Amino acid sequence: MSEPVVDAALAKEHGLSQEEYDRACAALGRTPSFTELGVFSVMWSEHCSYKSSRVHLSRLPTKGRRVIQGPGENAGVVDIGDGWTAVFKMESHNHPSYIEPYQGAATGVGGILRDVFTMGARPVALMDSLRFGAPDHPKTRGLMTGVVAGIAGYGNAIGVPTVAGDVQFDSAYNGNILVNAFALGVARKDKLFFGRAAGVGNAILYVGARTGRDGIHGATMASAEFDEESEAKRPTVQVGDPFMEKLLLEACLEIFNADVLEGVQDMGAAGLTSSTVEMAGRAGTGVELDLDLIPRRAKKLLPYEILLSESQERMVMVARPGMEERVLEICKKWDLDACVIGRVTDTGHWVIKATPGYDPLSGEPLPAEDQKKIYVDIPVPVLTDDAPKYERPCVADPRKTERYSFDPSTLAFDAKSDLLDLLSSPNVGSRAWVYRQFDHIVRVGTALRPGAADAAVVRVFCDESMMGTSPMPREKWLAVKSDCNGRFCELDPKTGAAMAVAEVCRNLACVGAEAIGLTDCLNFGNPQRPEIMAQFRDAIDGMRDACVALDVPIVSGNVSLYNETDAGDGPQAILPTPMIGGVGLIEKPNDVVTMAFKGEAIVALLGPVGAGALGGSEWVWRKTGKVQGTPPSIDLAAEARLQKLLVSLCRRGLLTSAHDCSEGGIAVALAECAIAGNTGATVSIPNGADKPSSLFGEDPTRVIVSYLPAQEELVRRAATEAGVSLIALGRTGGDSLVIEGGPSWTVYEMAVAHAKALEPVVG
């Protein structure tokens, strides 16, 4: 079969601009081969090269006293003490999940798990952050049920608990949903592994599932907008096998423990190509691979297809000198395909050879060396550090003025019915339909189940037995949380992104955890539109400011661009959604605090009362179906003081509950505390209960806490010393939430409204 003629037109079909095609030709000093063109198309895609975002990502704070490995590796690593580390990352699988919801979400889970255990870590927790279209959109139900089933199907089967996540709905996601997956693992500090092809002459091994045609050009597909033909791209969606991944996980941990590797990397986006190119790039070496040796499950695979396949559950390993046989022995024990496929070289080139027409599945003997042909010969830096990097033009969104001019006071207000309506909103109410499908207690480390608190808490058994050697018991308590309010980012990207960082860290503080590291998944529209690029630029600045103020670094992450759809009358981008995932460290199990009201306690508001901002709020969205109004602002210095105080109060055992005010404002926060504890409260609301801004405004930096009357003096003194406002609102007790000067609701009627929130979506 002859290869197509490579020219600018074919390059355009592969997603390369004329300028990029010319650049590839200049870098090689010739026209690329067809296989080389495929390699350029994936390695220079947004998904792999970050060509539109790298210039802005460099402004994020990535270093800190606990940081061991920041961005640039498979996952970030932070020190959790006693010689142990937390390894974590978040990634997107948005486009595949829209095209094929079950497999798109399932392979997103599989991919993020491999990113973590590639570093030498045992995965201990999963988390998912999902965004769907309007609840009544005809595709929302099918997409949501498929995605949730895919997450459950993979996570449950491999035996890693899904402990937290968040789900939001907005019409901006009608044509482009978001599926962001997070994984957390733990590893010995002195047993970390990195994705580097080090040691000239060392053997490169292929380990895991065989290569097929699934996922070819997945990275390129993830770097393009959706249109009416997008659903025909099912062949670019990978197919996962969690049972194979379980074997791969256990084999990898045993190989790591044997100390026989120089480097290791999973085959994620762009498969064998990106993994080996990136490993060579980090090590400053070259690579030579023989595709005749690749295990395969599809006949007559072309070199182009082998290199671009994104078949799942595959790893690349670089063995230490003479240690390849030990790797193969362990893989055989775990019933995994494994073989040597190449060597590390000193050429600085990525060289791929294969025998034309050879198919090992036909039973033919392995061809002689002189029959092989060089299909690819590209200098490694051309595909890595020297890949295109753009500083694209930015223009502020012209819609901002019109949106800010909206006056929420023109909307009808009825406190009694509005609270019940908010509690039944798919964006506010119970997520039980989702998390009941997940195994969140496997491995017996889940200390707080979903829905109990502002963040999940996992007890991690840091002992040698979990890595395959003799037991030395040691426990660590880690909290995880993800969040982002895309509506605030739509109205003000900088402030909205800062608020996302602050809310995740505040949620961690509410359970008694000190935030020690963040990961991100930056979901935006087409970066070639100046208003979208301005959103991205401003969001990065907001994240940076919040991270600096809260003294928490970003150690890993992912950028997902082109999340928009051709709507016929113009492009429809998603809400800018810089998703933030956070990990916190808890000193001791008694520090953990939940949101539930308990017994007889004083209820108080920690933090400023706020201006009662309704712009971008759930209350406005429920009334109008639009994102509009002047959004809240945030005082990051006040936020830092509040979070330090919260952690201190939890560690001193002074709080009986803590819950931050977010969607739905103070009224919804109080209701959620009452529902969680099946306990009512009688409270007064700052600025009165006769206007929606007091009840439902979504100003940040506010937490509803409760504490025993005997502890009031200590709590007040601590708040004063910390420079944080504390306002006593009332007391818990009874079977109703009573707002003085306003209405009351029984806990039962609030719980019923809360429980049925997802019925409009899933029935």
PDB file of N, CA, C and O in Angstrom, residues 486-528:
ATOM      1  N   GLY A 486     -17.900  28.091  36.694  1.00  0.00           N
ATOM      2  CA  GLY A 486     -17.658  28.670  35.381  1.00  0.00           C
ATOM      3  C   GLY A 486     -18.436  29.945  35.124  1.00  0.00           C
ATOM      4  O   GLY A 486     -18.039  30.760  34.288  1.00  0.00           O
ATOM      5  N   ARG A 487     -19.553  30.139  35.833  1.00  0.00           N
ATOM      6  CA  ARG A 487     -20.340  31.355  35.614  1.00  0.00           C
ATOM      7  C   ARG A 487     -19.577  32.588  36.076  1.00  0.00           C
ATOM      8  O   ARG A 487     -19.587  33.626  35.405  1.00  0.00           O
ATOM      9  N   PHE A 488     -18.922  32.480  37.224  1.00  0.00           N
ATOM     10  CA  PHE A 488     -18.118  33.616  37.681  1.00  0.00           C
ATOM     11  C   PHE A 488     -16.957  33.869  36.726  1.00  0.00           C
ATOM     12  O   PHE A 488     -16.576  35.016  36.484  1.00  0.00           O
ATOM     13  N   CYS A 489     -16.368  32.789  36.177  1.00  0.00           N
ATOM     14  CA  CYS A 489     -15.273  32.950  35.224  1.00  0.00           C
ATOM     15  C   CYS A 489     -15.759  33.566  33.920  1.00  0.00           C
ATOM     16  O   CYS A 489     -15.020  34.293  33.253  1.00  0.00           O
ATOM     17  N   GLU A 490     -16.994  33.285  33.544  1.00  0.00           N
ATOM     18  CA  GLU A 490     -17.574  33.888  32.343  1.00  0.00           C
ATOM     19  C   GLU A 490     -17.740  35.395  32.530  1.00  0.00           C
ATOM     20  O   GLU A 490     -17.473  36.183  31.615  1.00  0.00           O
ATOM     21  N   LEU A 491     -18.151  35.818  33.714  1.00  0.00           N
ATOM     22  CA  LEU A 491     -18.373  37.241  33.974  1.00  0.00           C
ATOM     23  C   LEU A 491     -17.074  37.981  34.273  1.00  0.00           C
ATOM     24  O   LEU A 491     -16.929  39.154  33.920  1.00  0.00           O
ATOM     25  N   ASP A 492     -16.128  37.323  34.923  1.00  0.00           N
ATOM     26  CA  ASP A 492     -14.839  37.929  35.255  1.00  0.00           C
ATOM     27  C   ASP A 492     -13.823  36.801  35.404  1.00  0.00           C
ATOM     28  O   ASP A 492     -13.677  36.226  36.485  1.00  0.00           O
ATOM     29  N   PRO A 493     -13.111  36.439  34.321  1.00  0.00           N
ATOM     30  CA  PRO A 493     -12.221  35.268  34.373  1.00  0.00           C
ATOM     31  C   PRO A 493     -11.158  35.334  35.467  1.00  0.00           C
ATOM     32  O   PRO A 493     -10.871  34.319  36.105  1.00  0.00           O
ATOM     33  N   LYS A 494     -10.593  36.486  35.698  1.00  0.00           N
ATOM     34  CA  LYS A 494      -9.531  36.586  36.701  1.00  0.00           C
ATOM     35  C   LYS A 494     -10.077  36.340  38.100  1.00  0.00           C
ATOM     36  O   LYS A 494      -9.547  35.514  38.856  1.00  0.00           O
ATOM     37  N   THR A 495     -11.145  37.043  38.450  1.00  0.00           N
ATOM     38  CA  THR A 495     -11.727  36.863  39.775  1.00  0.00           C
ATOM     39  C   THR A 495     -12.336  35.474  39.923  1.00  0.00           C
ATOM     40  O   THR A 495     -12.196  34.819  40.961  1.00  0.00           O
ATOM     41  N   GLY A 496     -13.002  35.003  38.877  1.00  0.00           N
ATOM     42  CA  GLY A 496     -13.615  33.682  38.941  1.00  0.00           C
ATOM     43  C   GLY A 496     -12.595  32.583  39.170  1.00  0.00           C
ATOM     44  O   GLY A 496     -12.831  31.650  39.949  1.00  0.00           O
ATOM     45  N   ALA A 497     -11.445  32.668  38.497  1.00  0.00           N
ATOM     46  CA  ALA A 497     -10.409  31.650  38.678  1.00  0.00           C
ATOM     47  C   ALA A 497      -9.787  31.740  40.068  1.00  0.00           C
ATOM     48  O   ALA A 497      -9.503  30.717  40.700  1.00  0.00           O
ATOM     49  N   ALA A 498      -9.588  32.963  40.560  1.00  0.00           N
ATOM     50  CA  ALA A 498      -9.078  33.120  41.928  1.00  0.00           C
ATOM     51  C   ALA A 498     -10.053  32.529  42.933  1.00  0.00           C
ATOM     52  O   ALA A 498      -9.656  31.877  43.911  1.00  0.00           O
ATOM     53  N   MET A 499     -11.350  32.732  42.691  1.00  0.00           N
ATOM     54  CA  MET A 499     -12.358  32.182  43.588  1.00  0.00           C
ATOM     55  C   MET A 499     -12.387  30.653  43.537  1.00  0.00           C
ATOM     56  O   MET A 499     -12.664  29.997  44.544  1.00  0.00           O
ATOM     57  N   ALA A 500     -12.085  30.068  42.375  1.00  0.00           N
ATOM     58  CA  ALA A 500     -12.041  28.606  42.273  1.00  0.00           C
ATOM     59  C   ALA A 500     -10.924  28.043  43.138  1.00  0.00           C
ATOM     60  O   ALA A 500     -11.106  27.069  43.879  1.00  0.00           O
ATOM     61  N   VAL A 501      -9.743  28.647  43.058  1.00  0.00           N
ATOM     62  CA  VAL A 501      -8.628  28.225  43.912  1.00  0.00           C
ATOM     63  C   VAL A 501      -8.986  28.393  45.377  1.00  0.00           C
ATOM     64  O   VAL A 501      -8.787  27.485  46.201  1.00  0.00           O
ATOM     65  N   ALA A 502      -9.564  29.550  45.705  1.00  0.00           N
ATOM     66  CA  ALA A 502      -9.902  29.826  47.101  1.00  0.00           C
ATOM     67  C   ALA A 502     -10.949  28.861  47.618  1.00  0.00           C
ATOM     68  O   ALA A 502     -10.856  28.383  48.760  1.00  0.00           O
ATOM     69  N   GLU A 503     -11.964  28.547  46.798  1.00  0.00           N
ATOM     70  CA  GLU A 503     -13.021  27.667  47.284  1.00  0.00           C
ATOM     71  C   GLU A 503     -12.515  26.255  47.541  1.00  0.00           C
ATOM     72  O   GLU A 503     -12.878  25.627  48.535  1.00  0.00           O
ATOM     73  N   VAL A 504     -11.674  25.738  46.656  1.00  0.00           N
ATOM     74  CA  VAL A 504     -11.124  24.397  46.881  1.00  0.00           C
ATOM     75  C   VAL A 504     -10.317  24.361  48.172  1.00  0.00           C
ATOM     76  O   VAL A 504     -10.472  23.448  48.999  1.00  0.00           O
ATOM     77  N   CYS A 505      -9.460  25.355  48.366  1.00  0.00           N
ATOM     78  CA  CYS A 505      -8.643  25.384  49.589  1.00  0.00           C
ATOM     79  C   CYS A 505      -9.518  25.609  50.824  1.00  0.00           C
ATOM     80  O   CYS A 505      -9.237  25.056  51.897  1.00  0.00           O
ATOM     81  N   ARG A 506     -10.580  26.401  50.689  1.00  0.00           N
ATOM     82  CA  ARG A 506     -11.506  26.625  51.803  1.00  0.00           C
ATOM     83  C   ARG A 506     -12.250  25.337  52.159  1.00  0.00           C
ATOM     84  O   ARG A 506     -12.448  25.019  53.331  1.00  0.00           O
ATOM     85  N   ASN A 507     -12.646  24.586  51.139  1.00  0.00           N
ATOM     86  CA  ASN A 507     -13.299  23.304  51.390  1.00  0.00           C
ATOM     87  C   ASN A 507     -12.381  22.353  52.148  1.00  0.00           C
ATOM     88  O   ASN A 507     -12.821  21.624  53.044  1.00  0.00           O
ATOM     89  N   LEU A 508     -11.109  22.334  51.775  1.00  0.00           N
ATOM     90  CA  LEU A 508     -10.144  21.502  52.501  1.00  0.00           C
ATOM     91  C   LEU A 508     -10.027  21.966  53.949  1.00  0.00           C
ATOM     92  O   LEU A 508      -9.998  21.148  54.880  1.00  0.00           O
ATOM     93  N   ALA A 509      -9.966  23.285  54.151  1.00  0.00           N
ATOM     94  CA  ALA A 509      -9.851  23.822  55.505  1.00  0.00           C
ATOM     95  C   ALA A 509     -11.063  23.475  56.353  1.00  0.00           C
ATOM     96  O   ALA A 509     -10.955  23.270  57.568  1.00  0.00           O
ATOM     97  N   CYS A 510     -12.247  23.398  55.722  1.00  0.00           N
ATOM     98  CA  CYS A 510     -13.471  23.090  56.462  1.00  0.00           C
ATOM     99  C   CYS A 510     -13.452  21.690  57.065  1.00  0.00           C
ATOM    100  O   CYS A 510     -14.211  21.408  58.003  1.00  0.00           O
ATOM    101  N   VAL A 511     -12.643  20.777  56.524  1.00  0.00           N
ATOM    102  CA  VAL A 511     -12.535  19.443  57.126  1.00  0.00           C
ATOM    103  C   VAL A 511     -11.271  19.307  57.959  1.00  0.00           C
ATOM    104  O   VAL A 511     -10.913  18.206  58.388  1.00  0.00           O
ATOM    105  N   GLY A 512     -10.571  20.430  58.177  1.00  0.00           N
ATOM    106  CA  GLY A 512      -9.390  20.406  59.030  1.00  0.00           C
ATOM    107  C   GLY A 512      -8.091  20.147  58.310  1.00  0.00           C
ATOM    108  O   GLY A 512      -7.080  19.817  58.943  1.00  0.00           O
ATOM    109  N   ALA A 513      -8.075  20.311  56.983  1.00  0.00           N
ATOM    110  CA  ALA A 513      -6.886  19.995  56.197  1.00  0.00           C
ATOM    111  C   ALA A 513      -6.172  21.259  55.739  1.00  0.00           C
ATOM    112  O   ALA A 513      -6.798  22.218  55.287  1.00  0.00           O
ATOM    113  N   GLU A 514      -4.850  21.225  55.815  1.00  0.00           N
ATOM    114  CA  GLU A 514      -4.016  22.284  55.260  1.00  0.00           C
ATOM    115  C   GLU A 514      -3.763  21.965  53.788  1.00  0.00           C
ATOM    116  O   GLU A 514      -3.280  20.877  53.455  1.00  0.00           O
ATOM    117  N   ALA A 515      -4.095  22.899  52.892  1.00  0.00           N
ATOM    118  CA  ALA A 515      -3.851  22.681  51.469  1.00  0.00           C
ATOM    119  C   ALA A 515      -2.359  22.617  51.206  1.00  0.00           C
ATOM    120  O   ALA A 515      -1.617  23.535  51.562  1.00  0.00           O
ATOM    121  N   ILE A 516      -1.900  21.516  50.589  1.00  0.00           N
ATOM    122  CA  ILE A 516      -0.463  21.342  50.352  1.00  0.00           C
ATOM    123  C   ILE A 516      -0.113  21.308  48.866  1.00  0.00           C
ATOM    124  O   ILE A 516       1.065  21.362  48.513  1.00  0.00           O
ATOM    125  N   GLY A 517      -1.094  21.234  47.995  1.00  0.00           N
ATOM    126  CA  GLY A 517      -0.798  21.230  46.572  1.00  0.00           C
ATOM    127  C   GLY A 517      -2.068  21.213  45.751  1.00  0.00           C
ATOM    128  O   GLY A 517      -3.103  20.691  46.178  1.00  0.00           O
ATOM    129  N   LEU A 518      -1.986  21.800  44.554  1.00  0.00           N
ATOM    130  CA  LEU A 518      -3.124  21.859  43.643  1.00  0.00           C
ATOM    131  C   LEU A 518      -2.746  21.271  42.295  1.00  0.00           C
ATOM    132  O   LEU A 518      -1.576  21.260  41.902  1.00  0.00           O
ATOM    133  N   THR A 519      -3.757  20.789  41.588  1.00  0.00           N
ATOM    134  CA  THR A 519      -3.637  20.429  40.190  1.00  0.00           C
ATOM    135  C   THR A 519      -4.760  21.137  39.456  1.00  0.00           C
ATOM    136  O   THR A 519      -5.724  21.575  40.087  1.00  0.00           O
ATOM    137  N   ASP A 520      -4.641  21.283  38.148  1.00  0.00           N
ATOM    138  CA  ASP A 520      -5.693  22.002  37.422  1.00  0.00           C
ATOM    139  C   ASP A 520      -6.027  21.313  36.117  1.00  0.00           C
ATOM    140  O   ASP A 520      -5.244  20.517  35.593  1.00  0.00           O
ATOM    141  N   CYS A 521      -7.200  21.612  35.617  1.00  0.00           N
ATOM    142  CA  CYS A 521      -7.622  21.178  34.293  1.00  0.00           C
ATOM    143  C   CYS A 521      -8.300  22.386  33.660  1.00  0.00           C
ATOM    144  O   CYS A 521      -9.421  22.734  34.037  1.00  0.00           O
ATOM    145  N   LEU A 522      -7.613  23.038  32.743  1.00  0.00           N
ATOM    146  CA  LEU A 522      -8.038  24.341  32.250  1.00  0.00           C
ATOM    147  C   LEU A 522      -8.841  24.165  30.963  1.00  0.00           C
ATOM    148  O   LEU A 522      -8.284  23.968  29.882  1.00  0.00           O
ATOM    149  N   ASN A 523     -10.158  24.237  31.086  1.00  0.00           N
ATOM    150  CA  ASN A 523     -11.077  23.972  29.978  1.00  0.00           C
ATOM    151  C   ASN A 523     -11.582  25.290  29.390  1.00  0.00           C
ATOM    152  O   ASN A 523     -12.285  26.044  30.080  1.00  0.00           O
ATOM    153  N   PHE A 524     -11.241  25.531  28.119  1.00  0.00           N
ATOM    154  CA  PHE A 524     -11.633  26.778  27.466  1.00  0.00           C
ATOM    155  C   PHE A 524     -12.017  26.492  26.014  1.00  0.00           C
ATOM    156  O   PHE A 524     -11.863  25.381  25.514  1.00  0.00           O
ATOM    157  N   GLY A 525     -12.494  27.520  25.331  1.00  0.00           N
ATOM    158  CA  GLY A 525     -12.894  27.406  23.939  1.00  0.00           C
ATOM    159  C   GLY A 525     -11.718  27.505  22.983  1.00  0.00           C
ATOM    160  O   GLY A 525     -10.588  27.129  23.299  1.00  0.00           O
ATOM    161  N   ASN A 526     -11.964  28.062  21.812  1.00  0.00           N
ATOM    162  CA  ASN A 526     -10.977  28.133  20.735  1.00  0.00           C
ATOM    163  C   ASN A 526      -9.965  29.247  21.012  1.00  0.00           C
ATOM    164  O   ASN A 526     -10.325  30.429  21.000  1.00  0.00           O
ATOM    165  N   PRO A 527      -8.685  28.911  21.216  1.00  0.00           N
ATOM    166  CA  PRO A 527      -7.695  29.941  21.557  1.00  0.00           C
ATOM    167  C   PRO A 527      -7.396  30.888  20.401  1.00  0.00           C
ATOM    168  O   PRO A 527      -6.748  31.919  20.615  1.00  0.00           O
ATOM    169  N   GLN A 528      -7.847  30.553  19.202  1.00  0.00           N
ATOM    170  CA  GLN A 528      -7.620  31.451  18.079  1.00  0.00           C
ATOM    171  C   GLN A 528      -8.642  32.583  18.035  1.00  0.00           C
ATOM    172  O   GLN A 528      -8.529  33.483  17.199  1.00  0.00           O
TER     173      GLN A 528
END
